[in-house]
CSV table of C-alpha atoms in Angstrom, one decimal:
chain,number,residue,atom,x,y,z
A,1,MET,CA,3.8,-55.5,109.8
A,2,PRO,CA,7.0,-54.0,110.9
A,3,MET,CA,7.4,-50.7,112.9
A,4,THR,CA,7.7,-48.1,110.8
A,5,GLU,CA,8.5,-44.2,111.1
A,6,GLU,CA,5.5,-43.8,108.5
A,7,HIS,CA,3.0,-45.7,110.7
A,8,PRO,CA,-0.1,-43.6,111.4
A,9,ASN,CA,0.8,-44.6,115.3
A,10,ALA,CA,3.8,-43.0,115.5
A,11,ALA,CA,2.7,-39.7,115.8
A,12,ALA,CA,0.1,-41.2,119.0
A,13,VAL,CA,3.4,-42.3,120.1
A,14,LYS,CA,5.1,-39.4,120.0
A,15,GLU,CA,2.0,-37.2,121.6
A,16,THR,CA,2.1,-39.7,124.5
A,17,LEU,CA,6.0,-39.1,125.2
A,18,ASP,CA,5.8,-35.3,124.8
A,19,GLY,CA,2.7,-35.2,127.5
A,20,LEU,CA,5.2,-37.1,130.0
A,21,ILE,CA,8.2,-34.8,129.5
A,22,HIS,CA,6.3,-31.9,129.8
A,23,GLY,CA,3.9,-33.4,132.6
A,24,VAL,CA,7.0,-34.2,134.9
A,25,SER,CA,8.8,-31.1,133.7
A,26,GLY,CA,5.9,-29.2,135.3
A,27,HIS,CA,6.0,-31.2,138.1
A,28,SER,CA,2.6,-32.9,137.2
A,29,PHE,CA,4.1,-36.5,138.4
A,30,GLU,CA,0.5,-38.3,138.7
A,31,VAL,CA,1.3,-38.7,134.6
A,32,LEU,CA,3.6,-41.2,135.5
A,33,ASN,CA,1.1,-43.3,137.0
A,34,ASP,CA,-1.0,-43.5,133.6
A,35,LEU,CA,1.9,-43.6,131.0
A,36,TYR,CA,4.1,-46.4,132.6
A,37,HIS,CA,2.6,-49.8,132.4
A,38,ARG,CA,2.6,-52.1,135.2
A,39,ASP,CA,5.3,-54.3,133.9
A,40,MET,CA,7.6,-51.3,133.0
A,41,GLN,CA,11.3,-52.0,133.6
A,42,THR,CA,14.0,-49.2,133.3
A,43,TYR,CA,18.0,-49.5,132.6
A,44,VAL,CA,19.9,-46.2,133.7
A,45,LEU,CA,23.6,-46.3,132.9
A,46,LEU,CA,25.3,-43.7,134.5
A,47,ASN,CA,29.1,-42.5,133.6
A,48,ASP,CA,30.8,-44.5,136.0
A,49,SER,CA,29.4,-47.5,134.5
A,50,THR,CA,26.8,-48.3,137.2
A,51,LEU,CA,23.7,-49.8,136.1
A,52,MET,CA,20.5,-49.1,138.0
A,53,ARG,CA,17.7,-51.0,137.4
A,54,ASN,CA,13.9,-50.4,138.3
A,55,ASP,CA,10.1,-51.4,138.2
A,56,LYS,CA,7.5,-49.0,137.9
A,57,ASP,CA,7.1,-48.2,141.5
A,58,GLY,CA,11.0,-47.7,142.0
A,59,PHE,CA,11.5,-45.4,139.0
A,60,MET,CA,8.6,-43.5,139.7
A,61,ALA,CA,9.7,-42.7,143.1
A,62,PHE,CA,13.4,-42.4,141.7
A,63,ILE,CA,11.8,-39.8,139.2
A,64,LYS,CA,9.9,-38.2,142.1
A,65,ALA,CA,12.6,-37.6,144.4
A,66,ASN,CA,15.3,-36.6,141.5
A,67,MET,CA,13.3,-34.2,139.4
A,68,GLY,CA,10.9,-32.8,142.3
A,69,ALA,CA,13.8,-30.2,142.9
A,70,LEU,CA,14.4,-29.3,139.9
A,71,LYS,CA,13.0,-26.3,137.6
A,72,ASP,CA,12.7,-27.3,134.1
A,73,ASP,CA,10.7,-24.5,132.4
A,74,ASN,CA,12.3,-25.5,128.9
A,75,PRO,CA,12.5,-29.2,128.7
A,76,TRP,CA,14.9,-30.0,125.9
A,77,VAL,CA,14.6,-32.7,123.5
A,78,LYS,CA,15.8,-34.1,120.4
A,79,TYR,CA,14.0,-36.7,118.7
A,80,HIS,CA,15.9,-39.3,117.1
A,81,LEU,CA,13.5,-42.0,116.1
A,82,VAL,CA,9.9,-42.4,116.4
A,83,GLU,CA,8.6,-45.7,114.7
A,84,ALA,CA,5.4,-47.6,115.5
A,85,ASP,CA,3.1,-50.7,114.3
A,86,ASP,CA,-0.6,-51.4,115.2
A,87,THR,CA,0.3,-52.4,119.0
A,88,GLN,CA,4.0,-51.6,119.7
A,89,GLY,CA,6.2,-48.3,119.3
A,90,HIS,CA,9.8,-47.0,120.1
A,91,ILE,CA,11.3,-43.7,120.4
A,92,VAL,CA,15.0,-42.9,120.7
A,93,ILE,CA,15.7,-39.5,121.9
A,94,SER,CA,18.4,-37.6,123.6
A,95,ARG,CA,17.5,-34.9,126.0
A,96,LYS,CA,19.3,-32.7,128.6
A,97,ASN,CA,18.5,-32.4,132.4
A,98,ASP,CA,20.1,-32.8,136.2
A,99,ALA,CA,17.7,-35.6,137.2
A,100,THR,CA,21.2,-37.8,138.1
A,101,GLY,CA,22.4,-34.5,140.2
A,102,ARG,CA,24.6,-33.1,137.4
A,103,TYR,CA,23.4,-31.0,134.2
A,104,GLN,CA,23.9,-33.9,131.3
A,105,LEU,CA,23.0,-34.9,127.9
A,106,ILE,CA,21.0,-38.3,128.6
A,107,SER,CA,20.1,-40.6,125.3
A,108,LEU,CA,17.0,-42.7,125.7
A,109,SER,CA,15.6,-45.8,123.9
A,110,ILE,CA,11.7,-46.0,125.2
A,111,ASP,CA,9.6,-49.1,124.1
A,112,PHE,CA,5.8,-48.8,123.9
A,113,VAL,CA,3.0,-50.9,124.2
A,114,PHE,CA,-0.7,-49.7,123.1
A,115,GLU,CA,-2.7,-51.7,125.8
A,116,ASP,CA,-6.0,-50.8,127.9
A,117,GLY,CA,-6.8,-48.3,125.3
A,118,ARG,CA,-3.7,-46.3,125.3
A,119,TRP,CA,-0.2,-46.0,125.1
A,120,GLN,CA,1.9,-47.1,127.9
A,121,ILE,CA,6.2,-47.1,128.3
A,122,ILE,CA,7.0,-50.9,128.9
A,123,ARG,CA,10.8,-50.2,129.1
A,124,GLU,CA,13.4,-47.5,129.2
A,125,VAL,CA,16.9,-47.2,128.6
A,126,ILE,CA,18.6,-44.5,129.9
A,127,MET,CA,22.6,-43.5,129.3
A,128,THR,CA,24.0,-40.6,130.9
A,129,ARG,CA,27.1,-38.8,129.1
A,130,ASP,CA,29.9,-37.0,130.6
A,131,GLN,CA,28.3,-33.4,130.4
A,132,ALA,CA,25.9,-32.0,128.3
A,133,THR,CA,26.6,-30.8,124.9
A,134,ASP,CA,24.8,-29.6,122.0
A,135,ALA,CA,23.3,-33.0,120.1
């Protein structure tokens, strides 16, 4: 069965990401270890065309270093797509934050897998934009 927005697991995948966003925004970084799959890979494409690649441990360190000093009481997020099937999920969102050192609008494509009784992020592709604008 293909992933769809109507699949009952789509709501669970969205709830998982909401928990991550609010946890990290509130500096509760322990949520990262549970939600990031052991084989997770991330790709961050910066405005200057630099591509940063990380595994789970590397990206957790990046998030802690860059988000640790931020105060993000109102984590802005816009969901463009939330889809799932029995074992996989996919979300496309936009966020505003300054995790890269500048307040920016970032676009994310996030892949999930249901394993060990929970939804986990297996891959994130993040693209920054020149400046934060309304999305």
